[in-house]
mmCIF file of N, CA and C in Angstrom:
data_model
loop_
_atom_site.group_PDB
_atom_site.id
_atom_site.type_symbol
_atom_site.label_atom_id
_atom_site.label_comp_id
_atom_site.label_asym_id
_atom_site.label_seq_id
_atom_site.Cartn_x
_atom_site.Cartn_y
_atom_site.Cartn_z
ATOM 1 N N MET A 1 14.983 -11.756 34.108
ATOM 2 C CA MET A 1 15.767 -12.282 33.016
ATOM 3 C C MET A 1 14.932 -13.290 32.206
ATOM 4 N N ARG A 2 14.173 -14.121 32.917
ATOM 5 C CA ARG A 2 13.347 -15.114 32.243
ATOM 6 C C ARG A 2 12.305 -14.454 31.343
ATOM 7 N N TYR A 3 11.693 -13.407 31.871
ATOM 8 C CA TYR A 3 10.658 -12.717 31.104
ATOM 9 C C TYR A 3 11.229 -12.059 29.852
ATOM 10 N N LYS A 4 12.432 -11.529 29.960
ATOM 11 C CA LYS A 4 13.071 -10.910 28.793
ATOM 12 C C LYS A 4 13.352 -11.962 27.725
ATOM 13 N N LEU A 5 13.811 -13.122 28.147
ATOM 14 C CA LEU A 5 14.087 -14.214 27.214
ATOM 15 C C LEU A 5 12.790 -14.707 26.578
ATOM 16 N N LEU A 6 11.727 -14.802 27.368
ATOM 17 C CA LEU A 6 10.428 -15.228 26.861
ATOM 18 C C LEU A 6 9.881 -14.223 25.846
ATOM 19 N N ILE A 7 9.998 -12.942 26.156
ATOM 20 C CA ILE A 7 9.518 -11.895 25.251
ATOM 21 C C ILE A 7 10.325 -11.900 23.956
ATOM 22 N N LEU A 8 11.617 -12.030 24.040
ATOM 23 C CA LEU A 8 12.460 -12.077 22.841
ATOM 24 C C LEU A 8 12.132 -13.302 21.984
ATOM 25 N N SER A 9 11.869 -14.432 22.616
ATOM 26 C CA SER A 9 11.504 -15.643 21.879
ATOM 27 C C SER A 9 10.175 -15.461 21.157
ATOM 28 N N CYS A 10 9.201 -14.846 21.842
ATOM 29 C CA CYS A 10 7.889 -14.602 21.221
ATOM 30 C C CYS A 10 8.010 -13.651 20.038
ATOM 31 N N LEU A 11 8.805 -12.603 20.193
ATOM 32 C CA LEU A 11 9.008 -11.655 19.097
ATOM 33 C C LEU A 11 9.679 -12.326 17.903
ATOM 34 N N ALA A 12 10.625 -13.206 18.161
ATOM 35 C CA ALA A 12 11.291 -13.918 17.073
ATOM 36 C C ALA A 12 10.304 -14.828 16.350
ATOM 37 N N LEU A 13 9.428 -15.478 17.091
ATOM 38 C CA LEU A 13 8.420 -16.336 16.479
ATOM 39 C C LEU A 13 7.421 -15.535 15.659
ATOM 40 N N LEU A 14 6.998 -14.405 16.173
ATOM 41 C CA LEU A 14 6.047 -13.564 15.452
ATOM 42 C C LEU A 14 6.661 -13.019 14.160
ATOM 43 N N GLY A 15 7.916 -12.679 14.193
ATOM 44 C CA GLY A 15 8.591 -12.179 12.991
ATOM 45 C C GLY A 15 8.709 -13.240 11.918
ATOM 46 N N GLY A 16 8.764 -14.489 12.309
ATOM 47 C CA GLY A 16 8.876 -15.578 11.345
ATOM 48 C C GLY A 16 7.544 -16.048 10.808
ATOM 49 N N CYS A 17 6.451 -15.479 11.269
ATOM 50 C CA CYS A 17 5.114 -15.924 10.866
ATOM 51 C C CYS A 17 4.512 -15.069 9.760
ATOM 52 N N THR A 18 5.295 -14.346 9.050
ATOM 53 C CA THR A 18 4.749 -13.538 7.966
ATOM 54 C C THR A 18 4.434 -14.433 6.775
ATOM 55 N N LYS A 19 3.437 -14.024 5.987
ATOM 56 C CA LYS A 19 3.032 -14.796 4.818
ATOM 57 C C LYS A 19 4.045 -14.592 3.698
ATOM 58 N N PRO A 20 4.345 -15.649 2.945
ATOM 59 C CA PRO A 20 5.229 -15.471 1.793
ATOM 60 C C PRO A 20 4.511 -14.667 0.705
ATOM 61 N N ALA A 21 5.285 -14.008 -0.127
ATOM 62 C CA ALA A 21 4.702 -13.224 -1.219
ATOM 63 C C ALA A 21 3.965 -14.158 -2.178
ATOM 64 N N LEU A 22 2.757 -13.747 -2.569
ATOM 65 C CA LEU A 22 1.973 -14.557 -3.490
ATOM 66 C C LEU A 22 2.457 -14.355 -4.914
ATOM 67 N N ALA A 23 2.398 -15.406 -5.684
ATOM 68 C CA ALA A 23 2.715 -15.296 -7.107
ATOM 69 C C ALA A 23 1.611 -14.495 -7.786
ATOM 70 N N ASP A 24 1.912 -13.923 -8.925
ATOM 71 C CA ASP A 24 0.915 -13.154 -9.656
ATOM 72 C C ASP A 24 -0.243 -14.078 -10.024
ATOM 73 N N LEU A 25 -1.459 -13.635 -9.742
ATOM 74 C CA LEU A 25 -2.642 -14.459 -9.988
ATOM 75 C C LEU A 25 -3.195 -14.308 -11.389
ATOM 76 N N TYR A 26 -2.664 -13.368 -12.155
ATOM 77 C CA TYR A 26 -3.238 -13.056 -13.457
ATOM 78 C C TYR A 26 -2.264 -13.340 -14.591
ATOM 79 N N CYS A 27 -2.859 -13.639 -15.729
ATOM 80 C CA CYS A 27 -2.118 -13.905 -16.961
ATOM 81 C C CYS A 27 -2.503 -12.840 -17.979
ATOM 82 N N ARG A 28 -1.512 -12.216 -18.594
ATOM 83 C CA ARG A 28 -1.769 -11.277 -19.694
ATOM 84 C C ARG A 28 -1.833 -12.126 -20.950
ATOM 85 N N LEU A 29 -3.037 -12.315 -21.467
ATOM 86 C CA LEU A 29 -3.291 -13.239 -22.578
ATOM 87 C C LEU A 29 -3.368 -12.480 -23.895
ATOM 88 N N THR A 30 -2.594 -12.928 -24.861
ATOM 89 C CA THR A 30 -2.657 -12.384 -26.217
ATOM 90 C C THR A 30 -3.176 -13.481 -27.134
ATOM 91 N N LEU A 31 -4.280 -13.182 -27.808
ATOM 92 C CA LEU A 31 -4.880 -14.121 -28.764
ATOM 93 C C LEU A 31 -4.453 -13.707 -30.163
ATOM 94 N N GLN A 32 -3.828 -14.617 -30.890
ATOM 95 C CA GLN A 32 -3.322 -14.331 -32.224
ATOM 96 C C GLN A 32 -4.098 -15.180 -33.231
ATOM 97 N N ALA A 33 -4.900 -14.508 -34.067
ATOM 98 C CA ALA A 33 -5.710 -15.209 -35.062
ATOM 99 C C ALA A 33 -4.841 -15.638 -36.242
ATOM 100 N N ALA A 34 -5.101 -16.831 -36.735
ATOM 101 C CA ALA A 34 -4.390 -17.343 -37.905
ATOM 102 C C ALA A 34 -5.426 -17.923 -38.863
ATOM 103 N N PHE A 35 -5.392 -17.459 -40.105
ATOM 104 C CA PHE A 35 -6.328 -17.927 -41.128
ATOM 105 C C PHE A 35 -5.677 -18.997 -41.986
ATOM 106 N N PRO A 36 -6.462 -19.945 -42.511
ATOM 107 C CA PRO A 36 -5.893 -21.023 -43.319
ATOM 108 C C PRO A 36 -5.196 -20.515 -44.580
ATOM 109 N N ASP A 37 -5.669 -19.402 -45.137
ATOM 110 C CA ASP A 37 -5.059 -18.875 -46.359
ATOM 111 C C ASP A 37 -3.978 -17.828 -46.082
ATOM 112 N N GLY A 38 -3.659 -17.577 -44.809
ATOM 113 C CA GLY A 38 -2.586 -16.662 -44.455
ATOM 114 C C GLY A 38 -2.967 -15.187 -44.426
ATOM 115 N N ARG A 39 -4.215 -14.864 -44.728
ATOM 116 C CA ARG A 39 -4.632 -13.460 -44.707
ATOM 117 C C ARG A 39 -4.590 -12.892 -43.296
ATOM 118 N N GLU A 40 -4.548 -11.565 -43.231
ATOM 119 C CA GLU A 40 -4.625 -10.877 -41.954
ATOM 120 C C GLU A 40 -5.884 -10.042 -41.931
ATOM 121 N N ALA A 41 -6.612 -10.125 -40.845
ATOM 122 C CA ALA A 41 -7.849 -9.363 -40.700
ATOM 123 C C ALA A 41 -7.542 -8.009 -40.071
ATOM 124 N N VAL A 42 -8.207 -6.981 -40.570
ATOM 125 C CA VAL A 42 -8.103 -5.665 -39.962
ATOM 126 C C VAL A 42 -8.762 -5.712 -38.595
ATOM 127 N N SER A 43 -9.920 -6.390 -38.527
ATOM 128 C CA SER A 43 -10.589 -6.569 -37.238
ATOM 129 C C SER A 43 -11.417 -7.852 -37.266
ATOM 130 N N ILE A 44 -11.592 -8.398 -36.080
ATOM 131 C CA ILE A 44 -12.473 -9.546 -35.877
ATOM 132 C C ILE A 44 -13.325 -9.206 -34.668
ATOM 133 N N THR A 45 -14.643 -9.196 -34.866
ATOM 134 C CA THR A 45 -15.547 -8.910 -33.755
ATOM 135 C C THR A 45 -16.310 -10.174 -33.377
ATOM 136 N N VAL A 46 -16.516 -10.338 -32.097
ATOM 137 C CA VAL A 46 -17.209 -11.499 -31.557
ATOM 138 C C VAL A 46 -18.458 -10.995 -30.852
ATOM 139 N N ASP A 47 -19.600 -11.589 -31.185
ATOM 140 C CA ASP A 47 -20.865 -11.206 -30.565
ATOM 141 C C ASP A 47 -21.000 -11.925 -29.223
ATOM 142 N N PRO A 48 -20.953 -11.186 -28.098
ATOM 143 C CA PRO A 48 -21.028 -11.850 -26.789
ATOM 144 C C PRO A 48 -22.399 -12.439 -26.481
ATOM 145 N N ALA A 49 -23.418 -12.097 -27.256
ATOM 146 C CA ALA A 49 -24.770 -12.609 -26.997
ATOM 147 C C ALA A 49 -24.949 -14.058 -27.449
ATOM 148 N N LEU A 50 -24.101 -14.523 -28.361
ATOM 149 C CA LEU A 50 -24.231 -15.910 -28.824
ATOM 150 C C LEU A 50 -23.766 -16.867 -27.724
ATOM 151 N N PRO A 51 -24.552 -17.902 -27.422
ATOM 152 C CA PRO A 51 -24.231 -18.776 -26.290
ATOM 153 C C PRO A 51 -22.926 -19.559 -26.433
ATOM 154 N N GLY A 52 -22.473 -19.843 -27.644
ATOM 155 C CA GLY A 52 -21.243 -20.609 -27.816
ATOM 156 C C GLY A 52 -19.977 -19.779 -27.743
ATOM 157 N N ASN A 53 -20.122 -18.470 -27.718
ATOM 158 C CA ASN A 53 -18.956 -17.583 -27.649
ATOM 159 C C ASN A 53 -18.545 -17.434 -26.196
ATOM 160 N N THR A 54 -17.468 -18.123 -25.834
ATOM 161 C CA THR A 54 -17.103 -18.169 -24.419
ATOM 162 C C THR A 54 -15.600 -18.212 -24.199
ATOM 163 N N LEU A 55 -15.200 -17.551 -23.145
ATOM 164 C CA LEU A 55 -13.858 -17.667 -22.571
ATOM 165 C C LEU A 55 -14.109 -17.809 -21.076
ATOM 166 N N ARG A 56 -14.106 -19.066 -20.595
ATOM 167 C CA ARG A 56 -14.533 -19.344 -19.229
ATOM 168 C C ARG A 56 -13.474 -20.134 -18.485
ATOM 169 N N ASN A 57 -13.180 -19.670 -17.265
ATOM 170 C CA ASN A 57 -12.242 -20.344 -16.384
ATOM 171 C C ASN A 57 -12.974 -21.523 -15.732
ATOM 172 N N LEU A 58 -12.509 -22.734 -15.980
ATOM 173 C CA LEU A 58 -13.162 -23.925 -15.425
ATOM 174 C C LEU A 58 -12.937 -24.051 -13.925
ATOM 175 N N ASN A 59 -11.865 -23.459 -13.396
ATOM 176 C CA ASN A 59 -11.587 -23.541 -11.968
ATOM 177 C C ASN A 59 -12.529 -22.661 -11.155
ATOM 178 N N THR A 60 -12.790 -21.453 -11.647
ATOM 179 C CA THR A 60 -13.575 -20.488 -10.881
ATOM 180 C C THR A 60 -14.974 -20.264 -11.445
ATOM 181 N N GLY A 61 -15.204 -20.648 -12.693
ATOM 182 C CA GLY A 61 -16.489 -20.409 -13.339
ATOM 183 C C GLY A 61 -16.637 -18.995 -13.883
ATOM 184 N N ILE A 62 -15.598 -18.176 -13.789
ATOM 185 C CA ILE A 62 -15.655 -16.795 -14.274
ATOM 186 C C ILE A 62 -15.553 -16.785 -15.792
ATOM 187 N N SER A 63 -16.467 -16.045 -16.435
ATOM 188 C CA SER A 63 -16.426 -15.859 -17.891
ATOM 189 C C SER A 63 -15.902 -14.470 -18.200
ATOM 190 N N TYR A 64 -15.088 -14.371 -19.229
ATOM 191 C CA TYR A 64 -14.503 -13.103 -19.646
ATOM 192 C C TYR A 64 -15.020 -12.745 -21.038
ATOM 193 N N PRO A 65 -15.258 -11.467 -21.290
ATOM 194 C CA PRO A 65 -15.663 -11.065 -22.644
ATOM 195 C C PRO A 65 -14.472 -11.183 -23.594
ATOM 196 N N LEU A 66 -14.745 -11.691 -24.773
ATOM 197 C CA LEU A 66 -13.682 -11.818 -25.768
ATOM 198 C C LEU A 66 -13.374 -10.443 -26.357
ATOM 199 N N PRO A 67 -12.113 -10.152 -26.596
ATOM 200 C CA PRO A 67 -11.754 -8.828 -27.110
ATOM 201 C C PRO A 67 -12.057 -8.712 -28.600
ATOM 202 N N THR A 68 -12.061 -7.486 -29.102
ATOM 203 C CA THR A 68 -12.083 -7.246 -30.541
ATOM 204 C C THR A 68 -10.646 -7.391 -31.019
ATOM 205 N N PHE A 69 -10.448 -8.179 -32.039
ATOM 206 C CA PHE A 69 -9.113 -8.398 -32.587
ATOM 207 C C PHE A 69 -8.794 -7.251 -33.548
ATOM 208 N N VAL A 70 -7.609 -6.695 -33.439
ATOM 209 C CA VAL A 70 -7.139 -5.657 -34.348
ATOM 210 C C VAL A 70 -5.832 -6.163 -34.952
ATOM 211 N N ASN A 71 -5.801 -6.217 -36.290
ATOM 212 C CA ASN A 71 -4.639 -6.754 -37.006
ATOM 213 C C ASN A 71 -4.265 -8.147 -36.492
ATOM 214 N N ASN A 72 -5.265 -8.993 -36.363
ATOM 215 C CA ASN A 72 -5.138 -10.396 -35.944
ATOM 216 C C ASN A 72 -4.782 -10.594 -34.476
ATOM 217 N N LEU A 73 -4.737 -9.542 -33.666
ATOM 218 C CA LEU A 73 -4.375 -9.687 -32.262
ATOM 219 C C LEU A 73 -5.460 -9.140 -31.342
ATOM 220 N N GLY A 74 -5.690 -9.851 -30.264
ATOM 221 C CA GLY A 74 -6.576 -9.395 -29.203
ATOM 222 C C GLY A 74 -5.915 -9.714 -27.876
ATOM 223 N N SER A 75 -6.051 -8.839 -26.906
ATOM 224 C CA SER A 75 -5.409 -9.116 -25.619
ATOM 225 C C SER A 75 -6.330 -8.750 -24.472
ATOM 226 N N LEU A 76 -6.136 -9.447 -23.361
ATOM 227 C CA LEU A 76 -6.894 -9.212 -22.151
ATOM 228 C C LEU A 76 -6.165 -9.832 -20.981
ATOM 229 N N GLN A 77 -6.593 -9.480 -19.784
ATOM 230 C CA GLN A 77 -6.015 -10.037 -18.574
ATOM 231 C C GLN A 77 -7.031 -10.981 -17.954
ATOM 232 N N VAL A 78 -6.586 -12.209 -17.654
ATOM 233 C CA VAL A 78 -7.457 -13.217 -17.056
ATOM 234 C C VAL A 78 -6.760 -13.830 -15.845
ATOM 235 N N GLN A 79 -7.554 -14.402 -14.971
ATOM 236 C CA GLN A 79 -6.992 -15.114 -13.834
ATOM 237 C C GLN A 79 -6.401 -16.430 -14.333
ATOM 238 N N LYS A 80 -5.280 -16.831 -13.780
ATOM 239 C CA LYS A 80 -4.651 -18.075 -14.200
ATOM 240 C C LYS A 80 -5.575 -19.256 -13.926
ATOM 241 N N GLY A 81 -5.513 -20.244 -14.818
ATOM 242 C CA GLY A 81 -6.350 -21.423 -14.646
ATOM 243 C C GLY A 81 -6.502 -22.196 -15.940
ATOM 244 N N VAL A 82 -7.538 -23.023 -15.998
ATOM 245 C CA VAL A 82 -7.842 -23.854 -17.167
ATOM 246 C C VAL A 82 -9.070 -23.243 -17.844
ATOM 247 N N TYR A 83 -8.975 -23.006 -19.160
ATOM 248 C CA TYR A 83 -10.006 -22.254 -19.870
ATOM 249 C C TYR A 83 -10.610 -23.015 -21.039
ATOM 250 N N VAL A 84 -11.926 -22.825 -21.183
ATOM 251 C CA VAL A 84 -12.658 -23.233 -22.370
ATOM 252 C C VAL A 84 -12.773 -21.983 -23.227
ATOM 253 N N LEU A 85 -12.423 -22.106 -24.513
ATOM 254 C CA LEU A 85 -12.428 -20.963 -25.421
ATOM 255 C C LEU A 85 -12.986 -21.396 -26.762
ATOM 256 N N SER A 86 -14.057 -20.733 -27.186
ATOM 257 C CA SER A 86 -14.612 -20.963 -28.523
ATOM 258 C C SER A 86 -15.447 -19.751 -28.889
ATOM 259 N N PHE A 87 -15.530 -19.486 -30.191
ATOM 260 C CA PHE A 87 -16.335 -18.348 -30.635
ATOM 261 C C PHE A 87 -16.583 -18.389 -32.131
ATOM 262 N N ASP A 88 -17.643 -17.698 -32.525
ATOM 263 C CA ASP A 88 -17.916 -17.355 -33.917
ATOM 264 C C ASP A 88 -17.798 -15.844 -33.991
ATOM 265 N N GLY A 89 -17.207 -15.356 -35.064
ATOM 266 C CA GLY A 89 -17.041 -13.920 -35.208
ATOM 267 C C GLY A 89 -17.112 -13.497 -36.656
ATOM 268 N N GLU A 90 -16.962 -12.202 -36.871
ATOM 269 C CA GLU A 90 -16.943 -11.668 -38.225
ATOM 270 C C GLU A 90 -15.620 -10.959 -38.441
ATOM 271 N N ALA A 91 -14.920 -11.362 -39.494
ATOM 272 C CA ALA A 91 -13.627 -10.767 -39.826
ATOM 273 C C ALA A 91 -13.801 -9.768 -40.960
ATOM 274 N N LEU A 92 -13.113 -8.644 -40.825
ATOM 275 C CA LEU A 92 -13.065 -7.620 -41.862
ATOM 276 C C LEU A 92 -11.633 -7.575 -42.366
ATOM 277 N N PHE A 93 -11.466 -7.709 -43.692
ATOM 278 C CA PHE A 93 -10.137 -7.724 -44.287
ATOM 279 C C PHE A 93 -9.818 -6.374 -44.931
ATOM 280 N N ALA A 94 -8.560 -6.142 -45.244
ATOM 281 C CA ALA A 94 -8.108 -4.862 -45.785
ATOM 282 C C ALA A 94 -8.767 -4.518 -47.117
ATOM 283 N N ASP A 95 -9.144 -5.502 -47.911
ATOM 284 C CA ASP A 95 -9.784 -5.234 -49.208
ATOM 285 C C ASP A 95 -11.281 -4.930 -49.067
ATOM 286 N N GLY A 96 -11.796 -4.907 -47.833
ATOM 287 C CA GLY A 96 -13.204 -4.608 -47.591
ATOM 288 C C GLY A 96 -14.096 -5.830 -47.510
ATOM 289 N N SER A 97 -13.561 -6.988 -47.819
ATOM 290 C CA SER A 97 -14.375 -8.202 -47.755
ATOM 291 C C SER A 97 -14.560 -8.636 -46.297
ATOM 292 N N ARG A 98 -15.611 -9.389 -46.072
ATOM 293 C CA ARG A 98 -15.941 -9.899 -44.739
ATOM 294 C C ARG A 98 -16.093 -11.414 -44.808
ATOM 295 N N ALA A 99 -15.879 -12.055 -43.670
ATOM 296 C CA ALA A 99 -16.060 -13.502 -43.590
ATOM 297 C C ALA A 99 -16.491 -13.880 -42.184
ATOM 298 N N ALA A 100 -17.364 -14.873 -42.096
ATOM 299 C CA ALA A 100 -17.726 -15.445 -40.801
ATOM 300 C C ALA A 100 -16.637 -16.454 -40.437
ATOM 301 N N VAL A 101 -16.139 -16.363 -39.209
ATOM 302 C CA VAL A 101 -15.038 -17.226 -38.781
ATOM 303 C C VAL A 101 -15.422 -17.948 -37.493
ATOM 304 N N ARG A 102 -14.741 -19.055 -37.248
ATOM 305 C CA ARG A 102 -15.012 -19.855 -36.046
ATOM 306 C C ARG A 102 -13.713 -20.383 -35.462
ATOM 307 N N PHE A 103 -13.685 -20.412 -34.120
ATOM 308 C CA PHE A 103 -12.609 -21.087 -33.400
ATOM 309 C C PHE A 103 -13.250 -21.993 -32.366
ATOM 310 N N SER A 104 -12.851 -23.274 -32.357
ATOM 311 C CA SER A 104 -13.468 -24.213 -31.413
ATOM 312 C C SER A 104 -12.489 -25.245 -30.853
ATOM 313 N N ALA A 105 -11.195 -25.050 -31.044
ATOM 314 C CA ALA A 105 -10.216 -26.057 -30.622
ATOM 315 C C ALA A 105 -10.188 -26.266 -29.111
ATOM 316 N N TYR A 106 -10.502 -25.239 -28.317
ATOM 317 C CA TYR A 106 -10.508 -25.357 -26.862
ATOM 318 C C TYR A 106 -11.934 -25.276 -26.315
ATOM 319 N N GLY A 107 -12.906 -25.773 -27.072
ATOM 320 C CA GLY A 107 -14.312 -25.573 -26.759
ATOM 321 C C GLY A 107 -14.927 -26.501 -25.731
ATOM 322 N N THR A 108 -14.230 -27.538 -25.307
ATOM 323 C CA THR A 108 -14.801 -28.471 -24.331
ATOM 324 C C THR A 108 -13.826 -28.650 -23.163
ATOM 325 N N PRO A 109 -14.299 -29.101 -22.029
ATOM 326 C CA PRO A 109 -13.389 -29.315 -20.897
ATOM 327 C C PRO A 109 -12.250 -30.282 -21.205
ATOM 328 N N SER A 110 -12.486 -31.258 -22.059
ATOM 329 C CA SER A 110 -11.414 -32.214 -22.372
ATOM 330 C C SER A 110 -10.349 -31.622 -23.298
ATOM 331 N N THR A 111 -10.661 -30.527 -23.994
ATOM 332 C CA THR A 111 -9.684 -29.880 -24.877
ATOM 333 C C THR A 111 -9.296 -28.491 -24.374
ATOM 334 N N ALA A 112 -9.630 -28.181 -23.128
ATOM 335 C CA ALA A 112 -9.370 -26.855 -22.554
ATOM 336 C C ALA A 112 -7.875 -26.552 -22.530
ATOM 337 N N VAL A 113 -7.563 -25.261 -22.463
ATOM 338 C CA VAL A 113 -6.177 -24.802 -22.467
ATOM 339 C C VAL A 113 -5.809 -24.309 -21.061
ATOM 340 N N THR A 114 -4.570 -24.586 -20.642
ATOM 341 C CA THR A 114 -4.084 -24.160 -19.336
ATOM 342 C C THR A 114 -3.295 -22.870 -19.484
ATOM 343 N N LEU A 115 -3.680 -21.860 -18.727
ATOM 344 C CA LEU A 115 -3.007 -20.555 -18.739
ATOM 345 C C LEU A 115 -2.423 -20.316 -17.352
ATOM 346 N N MET A 116 -1.145 -20.595 -17.186
ATOM 347 C CA MET A 116 -0.515 -20.460 -15.873
ATOM 348 C C MET A 116 0.700 -19.535 -15.882
ATOM 349 N N GLU A 117 1.046 -18.985 -17.033
ATOM 350 C CA GLU A 117 2.186 -18.073 -17.119
ATOM 351 C C GLU A 117 1.719 -16.646 -16.838
ATOM 352 N N ASP A 118 2.654 -15.749 -16.533
ATOM 353 C CA ASP A 118 2.303 -14.344 -16.324
ATOM 354 C C ASP A 118 1.871 -13.684 -17.622
ATOM 355 N N ALA A 119 2.423 -14.136 -18.743
ATOM 356 C CA ALA A 119 2.033 -13.654 -20.075
ATOM 357 C C ALA A 119 2.060 -14.851 -21.013
ATOM 358 N N GLN A 120 1.041 -14.951 -21.842
ATOM 359 C CA GLN A 120 0.943 -16.103 -22.735
ATOM 360 C C GLN A 120 0.308 -15.681 -24.049
ATOM 361 N N VAL A 121 0.802 -16.273 -25.154
ATOM 362 C CA VAL A 121 0.251 -16.027 -26.483
ATOM 363 C C VAL A 121 -0.369 -17.328 -26.976
ATOM 364 N N LEU A 122 -1.641 -17.243 -27.393
ATOM 365 C CA LEU A 122 -2.318 -18.407 -27.965
ATOM 366 C C LEU A 122 -2.572 -18.152 -29.439
ATOM 367 N N GLU A 123 -2.110 -19.060 -30.290
ATOM 368 C CA GLU A 123 -2.431 -18.963 -31.712
ATOM 369 C C GLU A 123 -3.760 -19.672 -31.932
ATOM 370 N N LEU A 124 -4.710 -18.933 -32.503
ATOM 371 C CA LEU A 124 -6.042 -19.476 -32.752
ATOM 372 C C LEU A 124 -6.198 -19.725 -34.249
ATOM 373 N N LYS A 125 -6.221 -20.981 -34.650
ATOM 374 C CA LYS A 125 -6.383 -21.331 -36.052
ATOM 375 C C LYS A 125 -7.866 -21.286 -36.386
ATOM 376 N N LEU A 126 -8.265 -20.222 -37.076
ATOM 377 C CA LEU A 126 -9.669 -19.973 -37.370
ATOM 378 C C LEU A 126 -10.108 -20.725 -38.620
ATOM 379 N N SER A 127 -11.373 -21.095 -38.627
ATOM 380 C CA SER A 127 -12.002 -21.664 -39.824
ATOM 381 C C SER A 127 -12.873 -20.587 -40.441
ATOM 382 N N ILE A 128 -12.881 -20.504 -41.775
ATOM 383 C CA ILE A 128 -13.736 -19.563 -42.458
ATOM 384 C C ILE A 128 -15.022 -20.294 -42.813
ATOM 385 N N LEU A 129 -16.152 -19.755 -42.338
ATOM 386 C CA LEU A 129 -17.441 -20.400 -42.558
ATOM 387 C C LEU A 129 -18.067 -19.996 -43.867
ATOM 388 N N ARG A 130 -17.988 -18.731 -44.240
ATOM 389 C CA ARG A 130 -18.511 -18.254 -45.505
ATOM 390 C C ARG A 130 -17.816 -16.983 -45.902
#
């Protein structure tokens, strides 16, 4: 009888030792470009070879390639955390004109953005360089 009680107690303890379900570790990030004059770009391309073009998780050190923006939107999946984000790119507008653009609001650790939701939209107020 004692052994049966001991075995039942051990089984009850083992059943209670399961790990809780982990929260989703990733954020579906949508980057929404906004121009000072209100225009919409057909596409915005970012050159990953330029050293200042970065989307880097400060917690893990992982860098992600920036997406090509289509109709002012770019999306990607990143691990949740605190991010440094800055880039120079080239925007193509519907009338065929082009412009060099820059985003640097989240470019340093002190101005980094926190991405902790399962899905998040960031409005990027771009500067037109030329």
